[in-house]
């Protein structure tokens, strides 16, 4: 669009200060002598993994303790009416690649809290991270935020243990709130699910409980490069940090004029963005106003093309995902044993940003994506977001080929990470950042080149950036140090 | 909350420029010699009013041409399935002042366009305003935005005339978009209604059609002080202008240290706000996360406490509103005659901001308000928003007494304006700004003192500021010149 317009916002003292402090924590990539080294972490994590265990056994959906199938609707729900239900959704997207379908979907209307507590040690911010077992994790233990609590969790519906450190997030007026925003989760699997993403800084002494550790942002960033280690909830909270600003830029070495320098410049509040934030907002408004998405809850029993056989619910072609039942026996979690339905995706996902230096500033190609579970029609998604196995026999999604055939020197990030292990069973996604050196990706109504600064700004608000793009934003942050 | 945190945003060249141009248009309060004077306007408007007419006749809901009552649900809808329906909604707000109720509600899921075209004449921005008759207007003709089009309108469901100037808003890539954001409307009367609020600047020649006129912002501001003249759609679009920034401040005379100087300082991007925008966002996130609102569509026939008698649907106590039918014969509108249901409120509304100078900067007391039709639980509302007649025999809403008993010297704005005349019949609201000189209003979880700059910033995004607060923001803008 012609003539970008932008509205100014104050550069406060605090604003100059916080990005600088974040940058210092990013640069302390092997700790700062106060916390653990990465070698310490590896030992600690392996040791804790030996003590924390989970035993997950697949059971038929009609044999799940405490869960019942409604005889009229076919919906799956807990006998208390809490936690979540598995229902059906009927979706019309006139003009979309698929105009009509229906599918099972998880309905979990409660807003949970995903929170990371941060505190300075030796003048450097450290994050309180948790080694946490989830039944859906392919490897049991992963690195989580300080708190990862559904409302049922913290209202003690489980009759289980209380959630450690939750009080810092429920009564945060005494502390410094660095981020606090409700963000969506997988819109293809969840019906309008949101969690509250929080980062709270404390100055008081905090007791370090078993299963928790203090890590600098630089250390967390290193660990983001390890397959299936930093979990989805940690990634989404990290993406909501106000990771931008002049202090941040001054702190990073901008020596060579390579990828890293272009990435750092992408956090700059100065000019250099191809589109003004006003034009980006107008593009989003247009996408939301011109796409019709009619999502309607229907009884799970009315969903067509899906079959309930063998104690699970799967798609007739074996595509997308299967709703399975599991019985879990765990140590180190809120309650000792329970049963629940889970969603098991069909094959690993691929989620990727195509990135390009435009006048020396890194831009990523953002997709205005429609998903049935979104609150507001479209959210900003990665360039590519798909499960390739579900596309067999169909046209491949746009730009997937550019990701799968990228030369090694184009691949800036490539790690397979897990989706939320409390609802999704062995849901693994390859997160990739591919730098393109030619005009492979041309903008149209559905795609825009954006800077990281612009994504960070939109991440202060709800319903703009989807959970897959937030994971990639956290991964991109990890390349800055 | 302690320790405000804020994230910086670029002061671009464009950002410095646009607020200054808006301020110059505000100061041109009797035109700039290129457009009409206010006296010209009065003559023109009276003349047009003599030619544009509307004849509105009340008819029973079951005698509305083209509309039918569904025999199963009792819902009212048009035989084409278009326009809107009147349905029921069942609302649970655990812990709210009223915990459970149900009511009729208008369901109009289509996103319309409310747009003002602006253009410089003699170096001063002018707004293309329309003299428009709506059936619900108590006085027929009011001043509207350039375009006020439901999607049914511009898709020609009426088989009526095309909407003039619509092409500037549907294909705005060639122009400069000054504002483009989807905003909610009355959450007590509409189910999740949103309209796209747009301001588009053109440089090319624009044909001036009958019924339209070019006015400076200063002239529109003067007219905002006239009862029932500037309509709701014009007010909400005006509130979305990026009406803030250093250029704006420099332009206004800041001589005396009175109310106006405090108002101008309230637009400042510098310090002076009691709460940082980060703390405001965290407060909104908290309100949205801790309020449970369960709104569920139900058949209109299942709504209790409401009666369909005498061809209308009213509350058993005669409170809130009545759903009536009207037959309209109009000139100067899209089609010559039609019938439709309308919502007739019970008595005039009162909508008011309490305002206070805090360290010389004007703050308004904003309420985090729950309404059943909101997309995201709560929106920011005026300090007071109610229809006093519906509260007879109940406890008066908080702060209403401060508004009704304010001394004349405390009242900074006081005009009765109409709500949208296409759906609401004779819906009039007294819009008031009352300056308080003592600590009448103490913040708690539901109220915060905010600057205009903060409201303007949030107005770039959807679902933050409700339609009544947006009207008041436009009224406050009108006091700046």
JSON list of N, CA and C in Angstrom, two decimals, chain B residues 234-290:
[
{"chain": "B", "resi": 234, "resn": "UNK", "atom": "N", "xyz": [-20.35, 8.09, 12.47]},
{"chain": "B", "resi": 234, "resn": "UNK", "atom": "CA", "xyz": [-19.34, 9.13, 12.28]},
{"chain": "B", "resi": 234, "resn": "UNK", "atom": "C", "xyz": [-18.47, 9.24, 13.52]},
{"chain": "B", "resi": 235, "resn": "UNK", "atom": "N", "xyz": [-19.08, 9.18, 14.68]},
{"chain": "B", "resi": 235, "resn": "UNK", "atom": "CA", "xyz": [-18.30, 9.32, 15.92]},
{"chain": "B", "resi": 235, "resn": "UNK", "atom": "C", "xyz": [-17.28, 8.20, 16.09]},
{"chain": "B", "resi": 236, "resn": "UNK", "atom": "N", "xyz": [-17.71, 6.96, 15.81]},
{"chain": "B", "resi": 236, "resn": "UNK", "atom": "CA", "xyz": [-16.75, 5.86, 16.01]},
{"chain": "B", "resi": 236, "resn": "UNK", "atom": "C", "xyz": [-15.59, 5.95, 15.02]},
{"chain": "B", "resi": 237, "resn": "UNK", "atom": "N", "xyz": [-15.87, 6.33, 13.78]},
{"chain": "B", "resi": 237, "resn": "UNK", "atom": "CA", "xyz": [-14.77, 6.46, 12.82]},
{"chain": "B", "resi": 237, "resn": "UNK", "atom": "C", "xyz": [-13.82, 7.58, 13.27]},
{"chain": "B", "resi": 238, "resn": "UNK", "atom": "N", "xyz": [-14.37, 8.72, 13.69]},
{"chain": "B", "resi": 238, "resn": "UNK", "atom": "CA", "xyz": [-13.53, 9.84, 14.14]},
{"chain": "B", "resi": 238, "resn": "UNK", "atom": "C", "xyz": [-12.64, 9.42, 15.31]},
{"chain": "B", "resi": 239, "resn": "UNK", "atom": "N", "xyz": [-13.15, 8.55, 16.17]},
{"chain": "B", "resi": 239, "resn": "UNK", "atom": "CA", "xyz": [-12.37, 8.16, 17.35]},
{"chain": "B", "resi": 239, "resn": "UNK", "atom": "C", "xyz": [-11.16, 7.33, 16.96]},
{"chain": "B", "resi": 240, "resn": "UNK", "atom": "N", "xyz": [-11.18, 6.72, 15.78]},
{"chain": "B", "resi": 240, "resn": "UNK", "atom": "CA", "xyz": [-10.07, 5.85, 15.36]},
{"chain": "B", "resi": 240, "resn": "UNK", "atom": "C", "xyz": [-8.96, 6.61, 14.64]},
{"chain": "B", "resi": 241, "resn": "UNK", "atom": "N", "xyz": [-9.11, 7.91, 14.46]},
{"chain": "B", "resi": 241, "resn": "UNK", "atom": "CA", "xyz": [-8.03, 8.69, 13.87]},
{"chain": "B", "resi": 241, "resn": "UNK", "atom": "C", "xyz": [-6.81, 8.68, 14.80]},
{"chain": "B", "resi": 242, "resn": "UNK", "atom": "N", "xyz": [-5.61, 8.58, 14.24]},
{"chain": "B", "resi": 242, "resn": "UNK", "atom": "CA", "xyz": [-4.40, 8.59, 15.08]},
{"chain": "B", "resi": 242, "resn": "UNK", "atom": "C", "xyz": [-4.15, 10.00, 15.63]},
{"chain": "B", "resi": 243, "resn": "UNK", "atom": "N", "xyz": [-5.00, 10.36, 16.57]},
{"chain": "B", "resi": 243, "resn": "UNK", "atom": "CA", "xyz": [-5.11, 11.73, 17.03]},
{"chain": "B", "resi": 243, "resn": "UNK", "atom": "C", "xyz": [-4.14, 11.96, 18.18]},
{"chain": "B", "resi": 244, "resn": "UNK", "atom": "N", "xyz": [-2.88, 11.86, 17.92]},
{"chain": "B", "resi": 244, "resn": "UNK", "atom": "CA", "xyz": [-1.92, 12.00, 18.99]},
{"chain": "B", "resi": 244, "resn": "UNK", "atom": "C", "xyz": [-0.54, 12.17, 18.40]},
{"chain": "B", "resi": 245, "resn": "UNK", "atom": "N", "xyz": [0.37, 12.71, 19.20]},
{"chain": "B", "resi": 245, "resn": "UNK", "atom": "CA", "xyz": [1.75, 12.81, 18.73]},
{"chain": "B", "resi": 245, "resn": "UNK", "atom": "C", "xyz": [2.30, 14.19, 18.91]},
{"chain": "B", "resi": 246, "resn": "UNK", "atom": "N", "xyz": [3.63, 14.31, 18.82]},
{"chain": "B", "resi": 246, "resn": "UNK", "atom": "CA", "xyz": [4.29, 15.57, 19.10]},
{"chain": "B", "resi": 246, "resn": "UNK", "atom": "C", "xyz": [3.85, 16.71, 18.19]},
{"chain": "B", "resi": 247, "resn": "UNK", "atom": "N", "xyz": [3.63, 16.42, 16.92]},
{"chain": "B", "resi": 247, "resn": "UNK", "atom": "CA", "xyz": [3.23, 17.47, 15.99]},
{"chain": "B", "resi": 247, "resn": "UNK", "atom": "C", "xyz": [1.91, 18.09, 16.41]},
{"chain": "B", "resi": 248, "resn": "UNK", "atom": "N", "xyz": [1.04, 17.24, 16.90]},
{"chain": "B", "resi": 248, "resn": "UNK", "atom": "CA", "xyz": [-0.27, 17.69, 17.36]},
{"chain": "B", "resi": 248, "resn": "UNK", "atom": "C", "xyz": [-0.12, 18.65, 18.53]},
{"chain": "B", "resi": 249, "resn": "UNK", "atom": "N", "xyz": [0.73, 18.30, 19.48]},
{"chain": "B", "resi": 249, "resn": "UNK", "atom": "CA", "xyz": [0.89, 19.15, 20.65]},
{"chain": "B", "resi": 249, "resn": "UNK", "atom": "C", "xyz": [1.47, 20.51, 20.30]},
{"chain": "B", "resi": 250, "resn": "UNK", "atom": "N", "xyz": [2.47, 20.48, 19.40]},
{"chain": "B", "resi": 250, "resn": "UNK", "atom": "CA", "xyz": [3.12, 21.74, 19.05]},
{"chain": "B", "resi": 250, "resn": "UNK", "atom": "C", "xyz": [2.13, 22.70, 18.40]},
{"chain": "B", "resi": 251, "resn": "UNK", "atom": "N", "xyz": [1.15, 22.15, 17.73]},
{"chain": "B", "resi": 251, "resn": "UNK", "atom": "CA", "xyz": [0.24, 22.96, 16.94]},
{"chain": "B", "resi": 251, "resn": "UNK", "atom": "C", "xyz": [-0.78, 23.70, 17.80]},
{"chain": "B", "resi": 252, "resn": "UNK", "atom": "N", "xyz": [-1.21, 23.04, 18.87]},
{"chain": "B", "resi": 252, "resn": "UNK", "atom": "CA", "xyz": [-2.21, 23.67, 19.71]},
{"chain": "B", "resi": 252, "resn": "UNK", "atom": "C", "xyz": [-1.57, 24.72, 20.62]},
{"chain": "B", "resi": 253, "resn": "UNK", "atom": "N", "xyz": [-2.29, 25.77, 20.84]},
{"chain": "B", "resi": 253, "resn": "UNK", "atom": "CA", "xyz": [-1.83, 26.77, 21.80]},
{"chain": "B", "resi": 253, "resn": "UNK", "atom": "C", "xyz": [-2.02, 26.19, 23.20]},
{"chain": "B", "resi": 254, "resn": "UNK", "atom": "N", "xyz": [-0.97, 26.24, 24.00]},
{"chain": "B", "resi": 254, "resn": "UNK", "atom": "CA", "xyz": [-1.05, 25.62, 25.32]},
{"chain": "B", "resi": 254, "resn": "UNK", "atom": "C", "xyz": [-1.01, 26.69, 26.41]},
{"chain": "B", "resi": 255, "resn": "UNK", "atom": "N", "xyz": [-1.49, 27.88, 26.08]},
{"chain": "B", "resi": 255, "resn": "UNK", "atom": "CA", "xyz": [-1.36, 29.03, 26.95]},
{"chain": "B", "resi": 255, "resn": "UNK", "atom": "C", "xyz": [-1.73, 28.81, 28.40]},
{"chain": "B", "resi": 256, "resn": "UNK", "atom": "N", "xyz": [-3.00, 28.98, 28.70]},
{"chain": "B", "resi": 256, "resn": "UNK", "atom": "CA", "xyz": [-3.43, 28.89, 30.10]},
{"chain": "B", "resi": 256, "resn": "UNK", "atom": "C", "xyz": [-3.32, 27.46, 30.61]},
{"chain": "B", "resi": 257, "resn": "UNK", "atom": "N", "xyz": [-3.22, 27.34, 31.92]},
{"chain": "B", "resi": 257, "resn": "UNK", "atom": "CA", "xyz": [-3.03, 26.01, 32.48]},
{"chain": "B", "resi": 257, "resn": "UNK", "atom": "C", "xyz": [-4.38, 25.45, 32.93]},
{"chain": "B", "resi": 258, "resn": "UNK", "atom": "N", "xyz": [-5.35, 25.50, 32.03]},
{"chain": "B", "resi": 258, "resn": "UNK", "atom": "CA", "xyz": [-6.70, 25.05, 32.39]},
{"chain": "B", "resi": 258, "resn": "UNK", "atom": "C", "xyz": [-7.01, 23.67, 31.86]},
{"chain": "B", "resi": 259, "resn": "UNK", "atom": "N", "xyz": [-8.29, 23.41, 31.70]},
{"chain": "B", "resi": 259, "resn": "UNK", "atom": "CA", "xyz": [-8.76, 22.11, 31.25]},
{"chain": "B", "resi": 259, "resn": "UNK", "atom": "C", "xyz": [-8.19, 21.75, 29.88]},
{"chain": "B", "resi": 260, "resn": "UNK", "atom": "N", "xyz": [-8.23, 22.76, 28.95]},
{"chain": "B", "resi": 260, "resn": "UNK", "atom": "CA", "xyz": [-7.79, 22.45, 27.59]},
{"chain": "B", "resi": 260, "resn": "UNK", "atom": "C", "xyz": [-6.33, 22.07, 27.55]},
{"chain": "B", "resi": 261, "resn": "UNK", "atom": "N", "xyz": [-5.50, 22.77, 28.30]},
{"chain": "B", "resi": 261, "resn": "UNK", "atom": "CA", "xyz": [-4.07, 22.43, 28.32]},
{"chain": "B", "resi": 261, "resn": "UNK", "atom": "C", "xyz": [-3.88, 21.01, 28.87]},
{"chain": "B", "resi": 262, "resn": "UNK", "atom": "N", "xyz": [-4.65, 20.65, 29.89]},
{"chain": "B", "resi": 262, "resn": "UNK", "atom": "CA", "xyz": [-4.54, 19.31, 30.46]},
{"chain": "B", "resi": 262, "resn": "UNK", "atom": "C", "xyz": [-5.01, 18.26, 29.45]},
{"chain": "B", "resi": 263, "resn": "UNK", "atom": "N", "xyz": [-6.04, 18.63, 28.67]},
{"chain": "B", "resi": 263, "resn": "UNK", "atom": "CA", "xyz": [-6.54, 17.72, 27.63]},
{"chain": "B", "resi": 263, "resn": "UNK", "atom": "C", "xyz": [-5.47, 17.52, 26.56]},
{"chain": "B", "resi": 264, "resn": "UNK", "atom": "N", "xyz": [-4.86, 18.60, 26.10]},
{"chain": "B", "resi": 264, "resn": "UNK", "atom": "CA", "xyz": [-3.84, 18.49, 25.06]},
{"chain": "B", "resi": 264, "resn": "UNK", "atom": "C", "xyz": [-2.67, 17.64, 25.57]},
{"chain": "B", "resi": 265, "resn": "UNK", "atom": "N", "xyz": [-2.27, 17.88, 26.81]},
{"chain": "B", "resi": 265, "resn": "UNK", "atom": "CA", "xyz": [-1.17, 17.08, 27.38]},
{"chain": "B", "resi": 265, "resn": "UNK", "atom": "C", "xyz": [-1.54, 15.60, 27.45]},
{"chain": "B", "resi": 266, "resn": "UNK", "atom": "N", "xyz": [-2.84, 15.32, 27.51]},
{"chain": "B", "resi": 266, "resn": "UNK", "atom": "CA", "xyz": [-3.29, 13.93, 27.61]},
{"chain": "B", "resi": 266, "resn": "UNK", "atom": "C", "xyz": [-3.03, 13.16, 26.31]},
{"chain": "B", "resi": 267, "resn": "UNK", "atom": "N", "xyz": [-2.82, 13.91, 25.21]},
{"chain": "B", "resi": 267, "resn": "UNK", "atom": "CA", "xyz": [-2.48, 13.27, 23.94]},
{"chain": "B", "resi": 267, "resn": "UNK", "atom": "C", "xyz": [-0.98, 13.03, 23.82]},
{"chain": "B", "resi": 268, "resn": "UNK", "atom": "N", "xyz": [-0.22, 13.52, 24.78]},
{"chain": "B", "resi": 268, "resn": "UNK", "atom": "CA", "xyz": [1.23, 13.50, 24.67]},
{"chain": "B", "resi": 268, "resn": "UNK", "atom": "C", "xyz": [1.74, 12.07, 24.75]},
{"chain": "B", "resi": 269, "resn": "UNK", "atom": "N", "xyz": [2.73, 11.78, 23.93]},
{"chain": "B", "resi": 269, "resn": "UNK", "atom": "CA", "xyz": [3.35, 10.47, 24.00]},
{"chain": "B", "resi": 269, "resn": "UNK", "atom": "C", "xyz": [4.40, 10.39, 25.12]},
{"chain": "B", "resi": 270, "resn": "UNK", "atom": "N", "xyz": [4.68, 11.53, 25.71]},
{"chain": "B", "resi": 270, "resn": "UNK", "atom": "CA", "xyz": [5.67, 11.53, 26.79]},
{"chain": "B", "resi": 270, "resn": "UNK", "atom": "C", "xyz": [5.09, 10.98, 28.07]},
{"chain": "B", "resi": 271, "resn": "UNK", "atom": "N", "xyz": [5.81, 11.13, 29.14]},
{"chain": "B", "resi": 271, "resn": "UNK", "atom": "CA", "xyz": [5.34, 10.59, 30.40]},
{"chain": "B", "resi": 271, "resn": "UNK", "atom": "C", "xyz": [4.14, 11.40, 30.87]},
{"chain": "B", "resi": 272, "resn": "UNK", "atom": "N", "xyz": [3.61, 11.09, 32.01]},
{"chain": "B", "resi": 272, "resn": "UNK", "atom": "CA", "xyz": [2.46, 11.82, 32.51]},
{"chain": "B", "resi": 272, "resn": "UNK", "atom": "C", "xyz": [1.26, 10.93, 32.72]},
{"chain": "B", "resi": 273, "resn": "UNK", "atom": "N", "xyz": [1.31, 9.69, 32.20]},
{"chain": "B", "resi": 273, "resn": "UNK", "atom": "CA", "xyz": [0.22, 8.76, 32.44]},
{"chain": "B", "resi": 273, "resn": "UNK", "atom": "C", "xyz": [0.42, 8.10, 33.80]},
{"chain": "B", "resi": 274, "resn": "UNK", "atom": "N", "xyz": [-0.70, 7.98, 34.53]},
{"chain": "B", "resi": 274, "resn": "UNK", "atom": "CA", "xyz": [-0.62, 7.35, 35.84]},
{"chain": "B", "resi": 274, "resn": "UNK", "atom": "C", "xyz": [-0.15, 5.91, 35.75]},
{"chain": "B", "resi": 275, "resn": "UNK", "atom": "N", "xyz": [-0.59, 5.21, 34.70]},
{"chain": "B", "resi": 275, "resn": "UNK", "atom": "CA", "xyz": [-0.19, 3.82, 34.50]},
{"chain": "B", "resi": 275, "resn": "UNK", "atom": "C", "xyz": [0.48, 3.69, 33.14]},
{"chain": "B", "resi": 276, "resn": "UNK", "atom": "N", "xyz": [1.51, 2.87, 33.06]},
{"chain": "B", "resi": 276, "resn": "UNK", "atom": "CA", "xyz": [2.13, 2.61, 31.76]},
{"chain": "B", "resi": 276, "resn": "UNK", "atom": "C", "xyz": [1.15, 1.80, 30.91]},
{"chain": "B", "resi": 277, "resn": "UNK", "atom": "N", "xyz": [1.34, 1.84, 29.60]},
{"chain": "B", "resi": 277, "resn": "UNK", "atom": "CA", "xyz": [0.46, 1.08, 28.71]},
{"chain": "B", "resi": 277, "resn": "UNK", "atom": "C", "xyz": [0.61, -0.42, 28.99]},
{"chain": "B", "resi": 278, "resn": "UNK", "atom": "N", "xyz": [1.81, -0.85, 29.38]},
{"chain": "B", "resi": 278, "resn": "UNK", "atom": "CA", "xyz": [1.99, -2.27, 29.73]},
{"chain": "B", "resi": 278, "resn": "UNK", "atom": "C", "xyz": [1.12, -2.65, 30.91]},
{"chain": "B", "resi": 279, "resn": "UNK", "atom": "N", "xyz": [1.05, -1.79, 31.90]},
{"chain": "B", "resi": 279, "resn": "UNK", "atom": "CA", "xyz": [0.21, -2.10, 33.06]},
{"chain": "B", "resi": 279, "resn": "UNK", "atom": "C", "xyz": [-1.27, -2.07, 32.69]},
{"chain": "B", "resi": 280, "resn": "UNK", "atom": "N", "xyz": [-1.63, -1.16, 31.79]},
{"chain": "B", "resi": 280, "resn": "UNK", "atom": "CA", "xyz": [-3.03, -1.14, 31.32]},
{"chain": "B", "resi": 280, "resn": "UNK", "atom": "C", "xyz": [-3.35, -2.44, 30.60]},
{"chain": "B", "resi": 281, "resn": "UNK", "atom": "N", "xyz": [-2.44, -2.89, 29.74]},
{"chain": "B", "resi": 281, "resn": "UNK", "atom": "CA", "xyz": [-2.68, -4.14, 29.01]},
{"chain": "B", "resi": 281, "resn": "UNK", "atom": "C", "xyz": [-2.78, -5.32, 29.97]},
{"chain": "B", "resi": 282, "resn": "UNK", "atom": "N", "xyz": [-1.95, -5.32, 30.99]},
{"chain": "B", "resi": 282, "resn": "UNK", "atom": "CA", "xyz": [-1.98, -6.42, 31.96]},
{"chain": "B", "resi": 282, "resn": "UNK", "atom": "C", "xyz": [-3.30, -6.39, 32.75]},
{"chain": "B", "resi": 283, "resn": "UNK", "atom": "N", "xyz": [-3.75, -5.17, 33.05]},
{"chain": "B", "resi": 283, "resn": "UNK", "atom": "CA", "xyz": [-5.04, -5.04, 33.75]},
{"chain": "B", "resi": 283, "resn": "UNK", "atom": "C", "xyz": [-6.18, -5.60, 32.88]},
{"chain": "B", "resi": 284, "resn": "UNK", "atom": "N", "xyz": [-6.17, -5.29, 31.58]},
{"chain": "B", "resi": 284, "resn": "UNK", "atom": "CA", "xyz": [-7.20, -5.81, 30.67]},
{"chain": "B", "resi": 284, "resn": "UNK", "atom": "C", "xyz": [-7.11, -7.34, 30.59]},
{"chain": "B", "resi": 285, "resn": "UNK", "atom": "N", "xyz": [-5.89, -7.85, 30.45]},
{"chain": "B", "resi": 285, "resn": "UNK", "atom": "CA", "xyz": [-5.71, -9.31, 30.39]},
{"chain": "B", "resi": 285, "resn": "UNK", "atom": "C", "xyz": [-6.26, -9.95, 31.65]},
{"chain": "B", "resi": 286, "resn": "UNK", "atom": "N", "xyz": [-5.99, -9.33, 32.80]},
{"chain": "B", "resi": 286, "resn": "UNK", "atom": "CA", "xyz": [-6.47, -9.89, 34.05]},
{"chain": "B", "resi": 286, "resn": "UNK", "atom": "C", "xyz": [-8.00, -9.88, 34.10]},
{"chain": "B", "resi": 287, "resn": "UNK", "atom": "N", "xyz": [-8.60, -8.76, 33.68]},
{"chain": "B", "resi": 287, "resn": "UNK", "atom": "CA", "xyz": [-10.07, -8.67, 33.70]},
{"chain": "B", "resi": 287, "resn": "UNK", "atom": "C", "xyz": [-10.68, -9.71, 32.78]},
{"chain": "B", "resi": 288, "resn": "UNK", "atom": "N", "xyz": [-10.06, -9.91, 31.62]},
{"chain": "B", "resi": 288, "resn": "UNK", "atom": "CA", "xyz": [-10.60, -10.89, 30.67]},
{"chain": "B", "resi": 288, "resn": "UNK", "atom": "C", "xyz": [-10.40, -12.32, 31.18]},
{"chain": "B", "resi": 289, "resn": "UNK", "atom": "N", "xyz": [-9.36, -12.53, 31.96]},
{"chain": "B", "resi": 289, "resn": "UNK", "atom": "CA", "xyz": [-9.05, -13.89, 32.42]},
{"chain": "B", "resi": 289, "resn": "UNK", "atom": "C", "xyz": [-9.83, -14.25, 33.67]},
{"chain": "B", "resi": 290, "resn": "UNK", "atom": "N", "xyz": [-10.24, -13.26, 34.45]},
{"chain": "B", "resi": 290, "resn": "UNK", "atom": "CA", "xyz": [-10.88, -13.58, 35.72]},
{"chain": "B", "resi": 290, "resn": "UNK", "atom": "C", "xyz": [-12.40, -13.45, 35.67]}
]
